[in-house]
Amino acid sequence: MEPYLSRLAALRAQMATRGLDAALLAPTDHMRYLVGWAESGHERLLALVVTADAARIVAPALNAADASSNARSMSSVIPWTDADGWAAAMAQALGDGADGCVGIDDELHAGHLLRMQELFPQARFRSASGAMSALRTVKGADELDLLERSAEITDDVCDLALRSLREGMTELELQEVIAAAYRERSVSMTFCIVGFGPNSAMPHHATDQTRLRRGDVVIVDIGCGLQGYQSDITRTVAFGRPDPEAVEVYRIVRRAHEAVYGACRPGAAACDLDRAARRVIEEAGYGPRFFHRLGHGIGLSGHEHPYITEGNSEPLAAGNCFSNEPGVYLDGRFGVRIENCMVVTEQGGRSLNRNAPPALPIL
Ligand code: ZN
Ligand code: ZN
């Protein structure tokens, strides 16, 4: 039952602090974190409802057996049928919470929340995000171990991908090399961005049929899930002799990336880490070309709290894990991004990935 029972207890403590009588989690990573299982009901409502004295899964009859055999630490499954709908099942799960304050998963279908508002006019609905983030942002030892192993697999796959670059290959062909390498390691690729040449200047480029040419800057941004725990790395290399400015931009982005480790300690504000990297890039004259946040939390979700962004003054705590991914993008020419994931320790920031090369690798 561990760690799920203690996670539920921690959620109840958060609910008490925040005045929530119930918390309603959709089949998202929040549910997976609390009961070790989540399966989409698609358009049908499937939810974990936590109150002070029970944790129940309201599930379509189709999913009820799966929920009963796979979910941990919950009290019961309340099935509902297409003929009857879910109103009575939800009323039973909420109990007295239906007249109180209900924390709602940010990713619950809007249609389901609108229906909840009709069914339970006495209830007040709030976001459950704060309560769940308070639990999930500080990683336990088992979680950290999985994140480190996930990062190590992605380091290896990224190295292999960069060694596989061949003139004329397409971005999609490289993506297939990466997907196959993950499969060989018995994990699944959760995302893959490959950008050749000018495509590297688009941070969220959709990998396509572009062919690799001599002199291209190449960005590879990939990750996998190991027992649900995500990894995320970006490496930038040159295939043959690149635009000389790319060598200089890499040096600046690498220094910005490095500055974050120095600024990272428990109690530091998230925005101070963003600032530490942004300052290096601004002072080098490329400030407007770094047009995204420094990073995002990582765990069961690829993007989660804490977000390392200007304006987030939330203090960091030991056990927080997030990406450190400064980038500079010159439209139509090239982009450089360097991304490692890191953990806050009492001694400062520690990378989960191997260090990025100090200078732009020219392959
Ligand atoms: Zn990434
Ligand atoms: Zn990332």
PDB file of C-alpha atoms in Angstrom, residues 160-161 164-181 183 189 192 194 196 207-212 220:
ATOM      1  CA  LEU A 160      23.374   7.244 -29.880  1.00  0.00           C
ATOM      2  CA  ALA A 161      21.083   9.525 -31.916  1.00  0.00           C
ATOM      3  CA  SER A 164      23.671   8.275 -36.082  1.00  0.00           C
ATOM      4  CA  LEU A 165      23.542  11.581 -38.000  1.00  0.00           C
ATOM      5  CA  ARG A 166      24.154  11.026 -41.731  1.00  0.00           C
ATOM      6  CA  GLU A 167      24.033  13.530 -44.572  1.00  0.00           C
ATOM      7  CA  GLY A 168      20.679  13.385 -46.361  1.00  0.00           C
ATOM      8  CA  MET A 169      18.746  11.574 -43.625  1.00  0.00           C
ATOM      9  CA  THR A 170      15.415  13.117 -42.659  1.00  0.00           C
ATOM     10  CA  GLU A 171      14.365  14.358 -39.246  1.00  0.00           C
ATOM     11  CA  LEU A 172      11.731  11.592 -39.161  1.00  0.00           C
ATOM     12  CA  GLU A 173      14.398   8.974 -39.873  1.00  0.00           C
ATOM     13  CA  LEU A 174      16.405  10.192 -36.886  1.00  0.00           C
ATOM     14  CA  GLN A 175      13.212  10.128 -34.814  1.00  0.00           C
ATOM     15  CA  GLU A 176      12.788   6.471 -35.769  1.00  0.00           C
ATOM     16  CA  VAL A 177      16.375   5.711 -34.631  1.00  0.00           C
ATOM     17  CA  ILE A 178      15.530   7.321 -31.294  1.00  0.00           C
ATOM     18  CA  ALA A 179      12.203   5.472 -30.901  1.00  0.00           C
ATOM     19  CA  ALA A 180      13.915   2.143 -31.702  1.00  0.00           C
ATOM     20  CA  ALA A 181      16.697   2.840 -29.182  1.00  0.00           C
ATOM     21  CA  ARG A 183      12.213   0.291 -27.420  1.00  0.00           C
ATOM     22  CA  MET A 189       9.594   7.536 -26.071  1.00  0.00           C
ATOM     23  CA  CYS A 192      10.792  13.774 -29.761  1.00  0.00           C
ATOM     24  CA  VAL A 194      14.374  16.890 -34.133  1.00  0.00           C
ATOM     25  CA  PHE A 196      17.777  20.323 -38.754  1.00  0.00           C
ATOM     26  CA  THR A 207       9.707  16.785 -36.779  1.00  0.00           C
ATOM     27  CA  ASP A 208       9.292  16.379 -40.556  1.00  0.00           C
ATOM     28  CA  GLN A 209      10.895  15.248 -43.829  1.00  0.00           C
ATOM     29  CA  THR A 210      13.640  17.909 -43.817  1.00  0.00           C
ATOM     30  CA  ARG A 211      16.988  16.390 -44.867  1.00  0.00           C
ATOM     31  CA  LEU A 212      20.271  16.897 -43.011  1.00  0.00           C
ATOM     32  CA  VAL A 220      17.467  16.948 -30.499  1.00  0.00           C
TER      33      VAL A 220
END
